[in-house]
XYZ file of C-alpha atoms in Angstrom:
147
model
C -3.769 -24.613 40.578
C -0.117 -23.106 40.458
C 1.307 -26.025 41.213
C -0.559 -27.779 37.991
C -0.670 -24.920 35.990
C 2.908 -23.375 36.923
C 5.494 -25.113 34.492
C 2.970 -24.482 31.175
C 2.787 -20.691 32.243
C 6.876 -20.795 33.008
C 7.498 -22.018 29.598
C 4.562 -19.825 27.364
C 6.535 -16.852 29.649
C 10.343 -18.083 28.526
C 9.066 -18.564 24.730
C 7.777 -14.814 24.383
C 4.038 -15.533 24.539
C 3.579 -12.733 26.554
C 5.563 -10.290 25.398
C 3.929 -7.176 23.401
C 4.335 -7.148 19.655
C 6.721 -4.563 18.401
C 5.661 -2.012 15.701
C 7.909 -0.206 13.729
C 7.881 2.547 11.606
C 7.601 2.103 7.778
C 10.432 3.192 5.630
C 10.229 2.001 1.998
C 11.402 2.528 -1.694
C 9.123 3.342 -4.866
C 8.983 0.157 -5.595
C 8.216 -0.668 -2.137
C 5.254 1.979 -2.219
C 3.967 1.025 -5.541
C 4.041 -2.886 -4.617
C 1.622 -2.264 -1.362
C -0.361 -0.048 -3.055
C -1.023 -2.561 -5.839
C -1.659 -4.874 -3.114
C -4.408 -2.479 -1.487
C -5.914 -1.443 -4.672
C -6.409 -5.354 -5.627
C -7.526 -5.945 -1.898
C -10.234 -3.311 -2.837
C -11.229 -4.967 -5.819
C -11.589 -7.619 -3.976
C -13.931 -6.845 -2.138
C -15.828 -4.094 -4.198
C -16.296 -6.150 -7.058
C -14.432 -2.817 -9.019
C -11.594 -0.554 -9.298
C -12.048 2.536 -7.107
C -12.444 5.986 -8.595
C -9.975 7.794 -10.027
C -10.140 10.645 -8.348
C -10.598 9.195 -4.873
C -8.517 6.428 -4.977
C -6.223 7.277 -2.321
C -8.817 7.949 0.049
C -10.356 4.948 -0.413
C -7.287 2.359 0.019
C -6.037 4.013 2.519
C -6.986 2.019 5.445
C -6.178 -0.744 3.580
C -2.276 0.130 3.973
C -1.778 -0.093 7.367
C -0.727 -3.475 9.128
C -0.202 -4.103 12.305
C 3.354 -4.438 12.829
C 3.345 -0.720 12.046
C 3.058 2.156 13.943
C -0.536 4.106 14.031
C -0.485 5.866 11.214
C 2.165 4.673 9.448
C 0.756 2.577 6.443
C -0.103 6.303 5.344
C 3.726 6.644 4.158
C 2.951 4.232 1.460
C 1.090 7.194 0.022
C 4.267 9.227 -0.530
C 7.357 8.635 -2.747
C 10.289 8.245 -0.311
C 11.530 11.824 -1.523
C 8.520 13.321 0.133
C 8.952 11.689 3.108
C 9.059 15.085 5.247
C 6.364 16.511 3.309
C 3.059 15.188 4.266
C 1.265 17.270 1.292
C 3.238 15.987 -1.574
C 2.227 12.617 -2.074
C 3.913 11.948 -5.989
C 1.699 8.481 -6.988
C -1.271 8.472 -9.708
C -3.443 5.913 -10.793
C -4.507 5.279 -14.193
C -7.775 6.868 -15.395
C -8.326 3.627 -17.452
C -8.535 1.614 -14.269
C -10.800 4.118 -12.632
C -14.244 1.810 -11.133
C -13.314 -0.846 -13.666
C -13.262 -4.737 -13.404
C -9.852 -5.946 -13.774
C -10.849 -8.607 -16.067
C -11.593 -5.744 -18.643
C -8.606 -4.161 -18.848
C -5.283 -5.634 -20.651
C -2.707 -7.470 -17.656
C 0.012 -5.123 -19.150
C -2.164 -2.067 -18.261
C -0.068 1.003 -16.047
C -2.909 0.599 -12.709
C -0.279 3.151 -10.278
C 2.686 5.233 -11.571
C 5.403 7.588 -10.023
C 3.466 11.125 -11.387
C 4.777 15.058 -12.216
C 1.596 15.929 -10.022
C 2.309 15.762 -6.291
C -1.201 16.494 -5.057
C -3.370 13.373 -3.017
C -5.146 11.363 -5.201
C -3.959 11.863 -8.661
C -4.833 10.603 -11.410
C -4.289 10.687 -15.390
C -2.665 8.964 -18.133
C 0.742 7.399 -17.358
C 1.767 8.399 -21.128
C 2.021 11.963 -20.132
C 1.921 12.299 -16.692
C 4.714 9.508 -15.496
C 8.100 10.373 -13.881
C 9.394 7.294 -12.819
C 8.504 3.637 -12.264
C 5.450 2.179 -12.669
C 3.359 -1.561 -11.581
C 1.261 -2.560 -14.143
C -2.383 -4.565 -13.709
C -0.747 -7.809 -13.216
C 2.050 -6.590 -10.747
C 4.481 -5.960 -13.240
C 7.260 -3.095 -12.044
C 8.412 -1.367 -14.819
C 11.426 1.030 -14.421
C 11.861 4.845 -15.260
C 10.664 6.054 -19.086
């Protein structure tokens, strides 16, 4: 059986087949953060047929952030603008209450779904007109720069 089965195993060896997958830790930008977290909240529409909550959205994309070329636990660093990055409590993203357990198709493409927010507390949430401090992505993915 070696004999036979020797050169395939030599070669799956010598091209990395065996070797472990290595994770890393996540380090992004704002617009990093609020790109994945578009791509979770849609993921979550997705499959919920709705928006999430307003005032639970965090908590309910959450696991939705991590991949698996990261780290355990690291897709939670999405969660924070980079300036927060050694403060686990200050997390500095909002969603839009507009978007709040909605159906995409009712809401306007251009609409602010996650913005960079005064309010550093998990899950925040309120109206990007007076609440933003910084970039935004709108419904359709749009990034839109500092007010």
């Amino acid at each position: 059986l070696g004999y036979l089965a020797g050169p395939e195993i030599l070669a799956a060896y010598r091209n990395g087949f065996f070797d472990q997958e290595r994770k890393k830790q996540y380090e992004g930008t704002t617009a990093d953060n609020l790109r994945r977290l578009h791509t979770a909240l849609m993921l979550y529409h997705d499959s919920e047929g709705q928006f999430p909550y307003a005032a639970g959205w965090m908590d309910a994309i959450e696991n939705r952030l991590q991949t698996n070329d990261l780290l355990k636990g690291e897709g939670e660093k999405k969660l924070h603008r980079p300036e927060f990055a050694n403060d686990s409590t200050k997390y500095g993203f909002a969603m839009n209450d507009q978007a709040g357990a909605k159906y995409k198709d009712d809401l306007p493409k251009s609409l602010i779904l996650v913005f960079a927010s005064r309010g550093t507390e998990r899950n925040a949430h309120g109206d990007p007109a007076t609440q933003r401090s910084g970039m935004a992505i709108t419904l359709d993915g749009k990034l839109e720069k500092s007010q």
